[in-house]
Amino acid sequence: MMRTRPLKVALLGCGVVGSEVARIMTTHADDLTARIGAPVELAGVAVRRPDRVRVGIDPALITTDATALVKRGDIDVVVEVIGGIEPARTLITTAFEHGASVVSANKALLAQDGAALHKAAEDHGEDLYYEAAVAGAIPLIRPLRESLAGDKVNRVLGIVNGTTNFILDKMDSSGAGYQEALDEATALGYAEADPTADVEGFDAAAKAAILAGIAFHTRVRLDDVYREGMTEVTAADFASARQMGCTIKLLAICERAADGESVTARVHPAMIPLSHPLASVREAYNAVFVESEAAGRLMFYGPGAGGAPTASAVLGDLVAVCRNKLNGSNGPGESAYTRLPVSPMGEVVTRYHISLDVADKPGVLAQVATVFAEHGVSIDTVRQSGKDGEASLVVVTHRASDASLTGTVEALRKLDTVRGVASIMRVEGE
């Protein structure tokens, strides 16, 4: 039987995503009612600038007092799309205290305080859903914590930031330099006026923390994630990648150790073979590659940002949470039973591509090879070119730990024949 009393929703934030959430709730009201089993009513919208015209939203719903809105007591679900740590954290916990479940797109807050928020939701018998926090419209969190709940995930490898993927794709396809590609991304609206969170990997690191925690049933905070940005990637790096049959992507990588006793989470640029599915992810799209024991390799692909795509994920969570409200039940909460430690970056094992500027004279290659051998790093291939007394030496290793590679590079810098280390890049996806 269809319930006639509507479920009331409070919307915190009415920017690019929030306005799309409100629009879809209005235009798809009948479909949402049919799918949920009860009408859904937008009961209030908290904003910072109330004078701004918001097409399709009743001005009577607009308020600047978000705290009063979540404390009303008749709100069933709070949708938080304001971002940042505060006041979002306080508003979410206040919503739980006053009988509302929460749908959030706040990756930074969840990566920093996800455990505390899950505990607050559990203590008050409410839901915390956040599909939109990681990959926009791409269904990813729900498959990881529900569809794969009976499986064992060993690795999550993905492109989770559209801005950086657009920039790197332009550098690869057109030969543009970093700044030129960033300028184009900014002009097209893919990059913020201050792109630091994207290009320095902070955005992807927050998403990696969330993914690792869900995939491995352990707590991973933002501080646990190793992070490198992609501002130092050059056209020369792409040329080297092409010679190896690779391209370069900014990757979020979450792995379970071979012995199963620890996990790692990291974000950095990496070369990946053109044969890998992630290599073909173009422009501002996202994709995440999941490797599990029973299901094998799965890939999730689609738009990772934007108002309508992100709102789609928010509305999917809203439907699920409203159904739970009607049934008097709760969806999955935090699963952190494994309590696995997060290993430091020095213990991560992968392949490396190292480009050295060296003197063009006999014996240089032998000296360099000796340094690699002394640090236990096995060389896979070497490519040397040069003239007029200067040369470039490119070394690709077999798998080695980050700590051993760091020691190798420090020793190489001390050689008289090594003029400098032009670039170091990891090779993933093999």
Short mmCIF file of C-alpha atoms in Angstrom, two decimals:
data_model
loop_
_atom_site.label_atom_id
_atom_site.label_comp_id
_atom_site.label_asym_id
_atom_site.label_seq_id
_atom_site.Cartn_x
_atom_site.Cartn_y
_atom_site.Cartn_z
CA MET A 1 0.00 0.00 0.00
CA MET A 2 1.27 3.46 -0.93
CA ARG A 3 1.87 5.76 2.03
CA THR A 4 0.30 9.18 1.52
CA ARG A 5 2.25 11.19 4.10
CA PRO A 6 5.39 12.42 2.36
CA LEU A 7 8.93 11.79 3.49
CA LYS A 8 10.49 15.17 4.13
CA VAL A 9 13.94 16.03 2.76
CA ALA A 10 16.21 18.89 3.82
CA LEU A 11 18.79 19.99 1.26
CA LEU A 12 22.02 21.55 2.55
CA GLY A 13 23.60 23.44 -0.34
CA CYS A 14 22.07 24.52 -3.62
CA GLY A 15 25.02 24.96 -5.95
CA VAL A 16 25.74 22.96 -9.09
CA VAL A 17 24.85 19.61 -7.49
CA GLY A 18 22.20 20.77 -5.02
CA SER A 19 20.20 22.62 -7.66
CA GLU A 20 20.16 19.49 -9.83
CA VAL A 21 18.99 17.38 -6.87
CA ALA A 22 16.11 19.81 -6.31
CA ARG A 23 15.25 19.85 -10.01
CA ILE A 24 15.16 16.05 -10.32
CA MET A 25 13.10 15.73 -7.13
CA THR A 26 10.55 18.05 -8.71
CA THR A 27 10.50 16.81 -12.31
CA HIS A 28 10.64 13.12 -11.38
CA ALA A 29 8.36 13.35 -8.35
CA ASP A 30 5.86 10.74 -9.59
CA ASP A 31 8.56 8.23 -10.49
CA LEU A 32 10.31 8.72 -7.15
CA THR A 33 6.99 8.20 -5.34
CA ALA A 34 6.40 4.95 -7.21
CA ARG A 35 9.92 3.67 -6.57
CA ILE A 36 9.98 4.57 -2.89
CA GLY A 37 6.39 3.76 -1.93
CA ALA A 38 5.66 7.24 -0.60
CA PRO A 39 5.87 10.83 -1.82
CA VAL A 40 9.09 12.76 -1.22
CA GLU A 41 8.82 16.42 -0.30
CA LEU A 42 11.58 19.01 -0.39
CA ALA A 43 10.96 20.63 3.00
CA GLY A 44 13.79 23.17 3.14
CA VAL A 45 16.94 24.33 1.37
CA ALA A 46 19.82 25.83 3.35
CA VAL A 47 22.04 28.28 1.44
CA ARG A 48 24.63 30.96 2.17
CA ARG A 49 23.29 33.52 -0.33
CA PRO A 50 19.48 33.64 -0.08
CA ASP A 51 19.06 36.46 -2.61
CA ARG A 52 20.29 34.41 -5.54
CA VAL A 53 17.54 33.38 -7.99
CA ARG A 54 17.02 29.59 -7.96
CA VAL A 55 14.78 28.52 -10.81
CA GLY A 56 12.17 25.92 -9.88
CA ILE A 57 12.62 26.20 -6.11
CA ASP A 58 9.92 27.84 -3.97
CA PRO A 59 11.58 30.86 -2.30
CA ALA A 60 9.67 29.99 0.89
CA LEU A 61 11.90 26.89 1.24
CA ILE A 62 15.14 28.89 1.28
CA THR A 63 16.85 29.49 4.62
CA THR A 64 20.29 30.52 5.82
CA ASP A 65 19.83 28.71 9.14
CA ALA A 66 20.98 25.18 8.30
CA THR A 67 21.14 24.20 11.97
CA ALA A 68 17.49 25.07 12.57
CA LEU A 69 16.52 23.17 9.44
CA VAL A 70 18.15 19.90 10.51
CA LYS A 71 16.79 20.31 14.05
CA ARG A 72 13.16 20.62 12.98
CA GLY A 73 12.30 17.08 14.03
CA ASP A 74 10.01 16.36 11.07
CA ILE A 75 12.87 15.91 8.58
CA ASP A 76 13.34 12.30 7.45
CA VAL A 77 16.46 12.69 5.27
CA VAL A 78 19.14 15.37 5.08
CA VAL A 79 21.03 15.69 1.77
CA GLU A 80 24.41 17.36 2.38
CA VAL A 81 26.16 18.80 -0.67
CA ILE A 82 27.92 21.82 0.84
CA GLY A 83 31.31 20.08 1.12
CA GLY A 84 34.21 20.84 3.45
CA ILE A 85 34.67 19.78 7.06
CA GLU A 86 32.68 22.36 9.00
CA PRO A 87 29.84 23.13 9.30
CA ALA A 88 29.05 19.90 7.39
CA ARG A 89 30.30 17.60 10.17
CA THR A 90 28.23 19.31 12.88
CA LEU A 91 25.15 19.50 10.67
CA ILE A 92 25.33 15.78 9.82
CA THR A 93 25.70 14.68 13.44
CA THR A 94 22.90 17.06 14.44
CA ALA A 95 20.67 15.50 11.78
CA PHE A 96 21.27 12.03 13.25
CA GLU A 97 20.46 13.33 16.74
CA HIS A 98 17.12 14.66 15.49
CA GLY A 99 15.97 11.52 13.70
CA ALA A 100 17.14 12.10 10.12
CA SER A 101 19.26 9.85 7.93
CA VAL A 102 21.91 11.50 5.76
CA VAL A 103 22.93 11.35 2.11
CA SER A 104 26.27 13.08 1.51
CA ALA A 105 28.63 13.80 -1.37
CA ASN A 106 31.36 15.06 0.99
CA LYS A 107 34.51 13.07 0.21
CA ALA A 108 36.84 15.23 2.32
CA LEU A 109 34.76 14.83 5.47
CA LEU A 110 34.18 11.11 4.96
CA ALA A 111 37.89 10.49 4.35
CA GLN A 112 38.79 12.38 7.52
CA ASP A 113 35.98 11.44 9.92
CA GLY A 114 34.07 8.60 8.29
CA ALA A 115 34.40 6.30 11.31
CA ALA A 116 32.96 8.89 13.69
CA LEU A 117 30.09 9.68 11.34
CA HIS A 118 29.24 6.01 10.91
CA LYS A 119 29.28 5.61 14.71
CA ALA A 120 26.93 8.58 15.13
CA ALA A 121 24.54 7.16 12.52
CA GLU A 122 24.57 3.74 14.23
CA ASP A 123 24.05 5.24 17.70
CA HIS A 124 20.86 6.96 16.52
CA GLY A 125 19.59 4.19 14.24
CA GLU A 126 20.00 6.21 11.06
CA ASP A 127 21.60 5.66 7.64
CA LEU A 128 24.68 7.33 6.16
CA TYR A 129 24.93 6.92 2.37
CA TYR A 130 27.56 8.57 0.14
CA GLU A 131 27.67 7.07 -3.35
CA ALA A 132 28.27 10.51 -4.87
CA ALA A 133 31.42 11.11 -2.80
CA VAL A 134 33.79 9.02 -4.91
CA ALA A 135 33.01 8.83 -8.61
CA GLY A 136 30.04 11.00 -9.47
CA ALA A 137 27.39 9.06 -11.34
CA ILE A 138 29.38 5.80 -11.40
CA PRO A 139 27.81 3.14 -9.15
CA LEU A 140 30.84 2.06 -7.14
CA ILE A 141 30.34 2.22 -3.38
CA ARG A 142 27.15 0.17 -3.40
CA PRO A 143 28.67 -2.61 -5.56
CA LEU A 144 31.73 -2.72 -3.28
CA ARG A 145 29.87 -2.89 0.00
CA GLU A 146 26.82 -4.86 -1.15
CA SER A 147 27.29 -6.72 -4.45
CA LEU A 148 30.84 -7.81 -3.54
CA ALA A 149 30.13 -8.28 0.18
CA GLY A 150 30.64 -12.04 -0.17
CA ASP A 151 33.85 -11.73 -2.16
CA LYS A 152 37.42 -10.72 -1.27
CA VAL A 153 38.67 -7.59 -3.02
CA ASN A 154 42.43 -7.50 -3.46
CA ARG A 155 42.97 -4.36 -5.50
CA VAL A 156 41.19 -1.19 -6.56
CA LEU A 157 42.90 0.82 -9.30
CA GLY A 158 41.25 3.88 -10.75
CA ILE A 159 41.04 7.29 -12.34
CA VAL A 160 38.86 9.19 -9.88
CA ASN A 161 39.46 12.82 -10.83
CA GLY A 162 38.11 14.17 -14.10
CA THR A 163 40.18 17.37 -14.12
CA THR A 164 43.52 15.60 -13.98
CA ASN A 165 42.45 13.00 -16.51
CA PHE A 166 41.41 15.75 -18.93
CA ILE A 167 44.78 17.49 -18.54
CA LEU A 168 46.84 14.33 -18.97
CA ASP A 169 44.72 13.19 -21.90
CA LYS A 170 45.30 16.52 -23.68
CA MET A 171 49.04 16.33 -23.01
CA ASP A 172 49.08 12.83 -24.49
CA SER A 173 46.86 13.43 -27.53
CA SER A 174 48.03 16.89 -28.56
CA GLY A 175 51.56 17.13 -27.20
CA ALA A 176 50.57 20.13 -25.08
CA GLY A 177 52.55 21.07 -22.00
CA TYR A 178 51.04 20.92 -18.51
CA GLN A 179 50.18 24.62 -18.27
CA GLU A 180 48.63 24.73 -21.73
CA ALA A 181 46.44 21.71 -20.96
CA LEU A 182 45.46 23.19 -17.56
CA ASP A 183 44.46 26.47 -19.24
CA GLU A 184 42.19 24.57 -21.62
CA ALA A 185 40.65 22.61 -18.75
CA THR A 186 39.98 25.88 -16.91
CA ALA A 187 38.43 27.52 -19.97
CA LEU A 188 36.08 24.56 -20.43
CA GLY A 189 35.05 24.55 -16.77
CA TYR A 190 36.77 21.26 -15.89
CA ALA A 191 39.31 22.93 -13.57
CA GLU A 192 38.61 25.31 -10.69
CA ALA A 193 40.21 28.76 -10.52
CA ASP A 194 42.47 27.19 -7.88
CA PRO A 195 43.08 23.64 -9.17
CA THR A 196 45.36 22.59 -6.28
CA ALA A 197 43.00 20.01 -4.78
CA ASP A 198 42.80 18.24 -8.13
CA VAL A 199 46.27 18.53 -9.64
CA GLU A 200 48.12 17.87 -6.36
CA GLY A 201 46.05 14.73 -5.76
CA PHE A 202 44.16 15.78 -2.61
CA ASP A 203 40.76 15.06 -4.15
CA ALA A 204 41.83 11.64 -5.41
CA ALA A 205 43.50 10.81 -2.08
CA ALA A 206 40.24 11.42 -0.18
CA LYS A 207 38.44 9.11 -2.58
CA ALA A 208 41.19 6.48 -2.24
CA ALA A 209 40.76 6.51 1.54
CA ILE A 210 37.02 5.87 1.19
CA LEU A 211 37.50 3.12 -1.41
CA ALA A 212 40.21 1.33 0.57
CA GLY A 213 38.13 1.33 3.73
CA ILE A 214 35.13 -0.20 1.98
CA ALA A 215 37.08 -2.65 -0.19
CA PHE A 216 39.22 -4.06 2.62
CA HIS A 217 36.81 -3.69 5.57
CA THR A 218 39.28 -1.60 7.53
CA ARG A 219 39.65 2.02 8.54
CA VAL A 220 41.72 4.12 6.19
CA ARG A 221 41.96 7.86 6.77
CA LEU A 222 43.13 10.56 4.43
CA ASP A 223 46.41 10.81 6.36
CA ASP A 224 47.10 7.14 5.54
CA VAL A 225 47.10 7.76 1.79
CA TYR A 226 50.40 8.47 0.05
CA ARG A 227 49.93 11.37 -2.38
CA GLU A 228 51.84 12.83 -5.32
CA GLY A 229 50.44 15.43 -7.71
CA MET A 230 50.87 15.50 -11.48
CA THR A 231 52.21 19.02 -12.02
CA GLU A 232 55.71 17.72 -12.79
CA VAL A 233 54.59 15.43 -15.62
CA THR A 234 56.14 16.64 -18.90
CA ALA A 235 55.83 16.07 -22.62
CA ALA A 236 59.12 14.15 -22.38
CA ASP A 237 57.49 11.75 -19.91
CA PHE A 238 54.72 11.08 -22.42
CA ALA A 239 57.30 10.50 -25.15
CA SER A 240 59.02 7.92 -22.96
CA ALA A 241 55.69 6.33 -22.14
CA ARG A 242 54.82 5.99 -25.82
CA GLN A 243 58.15 4.27 -26.48
CA MET A 244 57.12 1.70 -23.87
CA GLY A 245 53.61 1.30 -25.31
CA CYS A 246 52.15 3.18 -22.33
CA THR A 247 50.32 6.36 -21.41
CA ILE A 248 50.26 8.31 -18.13
CA LYS A 249 47.34 8.61 -15.73
CA LEU A 250 46.91 9.95 -12.20
CA LEU A 251 45.86 6.79 -10.38
CA ALA A 252 44.31 5.99 -7.04
CA ILE A 253 45.62 2.56 -6.03
CA CYS A 254 44.37 0.55 -3.05
CA GLU A 255 45.93 -2.89 -2.51
CA ARG A 256 45.82 -5.75 -0.08
CA ALA A 257 49.30 -7.13 0.68
CA ALA A 258 50.15 -10.55 -0.75
CA ASP A 259 50.09 -12.06 2.75
CA GLY A 260 46.74 -10.39 3.47
CA GLU A 261 48.09 -8.81 6.65
CA SER A 262 48.10 -5.14 5.57
CA VAL A 263 46.83 -2.71 2.93
CA THR A 264 48.21 0.28 1.07
CA ALA A 265 46.53 3.32 -0.42
CA ARG A 266 48.28 5.78 -2.71
CA VAL A 267 47.71 8.42 -5.39
CA HIS A 268 50.35 9.34 -7.97
CA PRO A 269 51.00 9.61 -11.72
CA ALA A 270 51.89 6.29 -13.33
CA MET A 271 52.58 4.79 -16.71
CA ILE A 272 50.07 2.12 -17.70
CA PRO A 273 50.15 -0.09 -20.79
CA LEU A 274 47.91 0.96 -23.67
CA SER A 275 46.41 -2.52 -23.47
CA HIS A 276 45.02 -1.83 -19.98
CA PRO A 277 41.33 -0.74 -19.94
CA LEU A 278 42.16 2.41 -17.96
CA ALA A 279 44.47 3.65 -20.73
CA SER A 280 41.48 4.32 -22.99
CA VAL A 281 39.64 6.51 -20.45
CA ARG A 282 39.60 9.91 -22.15
CA GLU A 283 38.95 13.54 -21.27
CA ALA A 284 37.12 14.15 -17.94
CA TYR A 285 35.77 10.62 -17.51
CA ASN A 286 36.48 8.40 -14.51
CA ALA A 287 36.95 4.66 -14.32
CA VAL A 288 37.74 2.24 -11.51
CA PHE A 289 39.17 -1.24 -11.99
CA VAL A 290 38.37 -3.74 -9.19
CA GLU A 291 40.14 -7.08 -8.79
CA SER A 292 38.50 -9.66 -6.53
CA GLU A 293 39.04 -13.36 -5.92
CA ALA A 294 35.70 -14.73 -7.11
CA ALA A 295 34.34 -12.07 -9.49
CA GLY A 296 37.73 -11.47 -11.10
CA ARG A 297 38.30 -8.12 -12.82
CA LEU A 298 35.49 -5.58 -12.97
CA MET A 299 35.54 -2.07 -14.44
CA PHE A 300 33.22 0.81 -13.57
CA TYR A 301 33.21 3.71 -16.05
CA GLY A 302 31.38 6.98 -16.53
CA PRO A 303 31.24 10.72 -15.80
CA GLY A 304 32.86 11.33 -12.43
CA ALA A 305 31.67 14.89 -11.81
CA GLY A 306 29.17 17.52 -12.89
CA GLY A 307 25.82 18.60 -11.53
CA ALA A 308 23.46 16.10 -13.18
CA PRO A 309 25.75 13.02 -12.94
CA THR A 310 26.52 13.63 -9.25
CA ALA A 311 22.87 14.37 -8.53
CA SER A 312 21.99 11.01 -10.09
CA ALA A 313 24.10 9.26 -7.45
CA VAL A 314 22.61 11.41 -4.68
CA LEU A 315 19.07 10.56 -5.79
CA GLY A 316 19.91 6.86 -5.93
CA ASP A 317 21.00 7.05 -2.30
CA LEU A 318 17.92 9.09 -1.42
CA VAL A 319 15.63 6.40 -2.81
CA ALA A 320 17.45 3.68 -0.84
CA VAL A 321 17.41 5.66 2.42
CA CYS A 322 13.71 6.54 2.04
CA ARG A 323 12.85 2.89 1.46
CA ASN A 324 14.72 2.01 4.63
CA LYS A 325 12.76 4.68 6.51
CA LEU A 326 9.48 3.19 5.34
CA ASN A 327 10.56 -0.33 6.25
CA GLY A 328 11.99 0.65 9.62
CA SER A 329 15.35 -0.79 8.64
CA ASN A 330 18.88 0.39 7.98
CA GLY A 331 21.30 -0.15 5.13
CA PRO A 332 24.93 -1.26 5.52
CA GLY A 333 26.98 0.71 8.00
CA GLU A 334 30.73 0.76 8.45
CA SER A 335 32.50 -2.58 8.02
CA ALA A 336 35.94 -2.38 9.63
CA TYR A 337 36.23 -5.80 11.20
CA THR A 338 39.60 -6.71 9.62
CA ARG A 339 41.46 -3.86 11.40
CA LEU A 340 44.31 -4.17 8.92
CA PRO A 341 47.24 -1.77 9.27
CA VAL A 342 48.07 0.60 6.42
CA SER A 343 51.65 0.01 5.27
CA PRO A 344 53.90 3.00 4.51
CA MET A 345 54.81 3.86 0.93
CA GLY A 346 58.33 2.54 1.40
CA GLU A 347 56.97 -1.01 1.47
CA VAL A 348 54.98 -0.69 -1.75
CA VAL A 349 56.37 -2.84 -4.57
CA THR A 350 55.99 -1.84 -8.20
CA ARG A 351 57.97 -1.20 -11.39
CA TYR A 352 59.78 2.07 -12.06
CA HIS A 353 60.76 4.16 -15.08
CA ILE A 354 63.83 6.32 -14.31
CA SER A 355 65.25 8.88 -16.74
CA LEU A 356 68.83 10.02 -16.05
CA ASP A 357 70.97 12.73 -17.60
CA VAL A 358 74.49 11.27 -17.79
CA ALA A 359 77.89 11.88 -19.31
CA ASP A 360 78.26 10.35 -22.76
CA LYS A 361 81.38 8.25 -22.18
CA PRO A 362 82.35 4.59 -21.74
CA GLY A 363 81.55 2.91 -18.43
CA VAL A 364 78.54 5.00 -17.45
CA LEU A 365 76.04 2.20 -18.00
CA ALA A 366 78.18 -0.20 -15.98
CA GLN A 367 78.36 2.26 -13.07
CA VAL A 368 74.60 2.81 -13.11
CA ALA A 369 73.87 -0.92 -13.31
CA THR A 370 76.18 -1.55 -10.36
CA VAL A 371 74.26 0.94 -8.19
CA PHE A 372 70.96 -0.77 -9.02
CA ALA A 373 72.45 -4.17 -8.21
CA GLU A 374 73.89 -2.97 -4.89
CA HIS A 375 70.43 -1.86 -3.78
CA GLY A 376 68.72 -5.06 -4.87
CA VAL A 377 66.81 -3.47 -7.76
CA SER A 378 66.67 -5.62 -10.88
CA ILE A 379 66.79 -3.87 -14.28
CA ASP A 380 64.32 -4.91 -16.95
CA THR A 381 65.35 -2.67 -19.87
CA VAL A 382 67.82 0.15 -20.59
CA ARG A 383 67.72 2.74 -23.37
CA GLN A 384 70.58 5.18 -23.99
CA SER A 385 70.94 8.06 -26.41
CA GLY A 386 73.20 11.08 -26.60
CA LYS A 387 75.75 13.27 -28.32
CA ASP A 388 78.30 16.02 -27.65
CA GLY A 389 79.32 14.57 -24.31
CA GLU A 390 75.80 14.42 -22.83
CA ALA A 391 73.38 11.51 -22.87
CA SER A 392 70.02 10.33 -21.64
CA LEU A 393 69.73 6.96 -19.94
CA VAL A 394 66.28 5.44 -19.35
CA VAL A 395 66.05 2.48 -16.98
CA VAL A 396 62.92 0.40 -16.44
CA THR A 397 63.09 -1.89 -13.42
CA HIS A 398 61.45 -5.11 -12.47
CA ARG A 399 59.28 -4.86 -9.36
CA ALA A 400 61.03 -3.21 -6.43
CA SER A 401 60.04 -1.56 -3.17
CA ASP A 402 59.73 2.19 -2.98
CA ALA A 403 62.35 2.24 -0.21
CA SER A 404 64.92 0.35 -2.28
CA LEU A 405 64.30 2.56 -5.29
CA THR A 406 64.72 5.69 -3.14
CA GLY A 407 68.08 4.39 -1.92
CA THR A 408 69.11 3.63 -5.49
CA VAL A 409 68.30 7.14 -6.68
CA GLU A 410 70.17 8.73 -3.78
CA ALA A 411 73.26 6.68 -4.71
CA LEU A 412 72.92 7.55 -8.40
CA ARG A 413 72.94 11.27 -7.59
CA LYS A 414 76.38 10.82 -6.03
CA LEU A 415 77.95 9.45 -9.21
CA ASP A 416 80.15 11.96 -11.06
CA THR A 417 78.84 10.64 -14.36
CA VAL A 418 75.17 11.28 -13.47
CA ARG A 419 74.28 14.91 -14.19
CA GLY A 420 70.77 14.63 -12.80
CA VAL A 421 67.61 12.57 -12.42
CA ALA A 422 65.19 13.91 -15.03
CA SER A 423 62.15 11.95 -13.89
CA ILE A 424 60.98 8.96 -11.88
CA MET A 425 57.62 7.38 -12.58
CA ARG A 426 55.95 4.20 -11.44
CA VAL A 427 54.66 1.65 -13.95
CA GLU A 428 51.31 0.10 -13.00
CA GLY A 429 48.56 -2.01 -14.44
CA GLU A 430 50.49 -5.08 -15.50
#
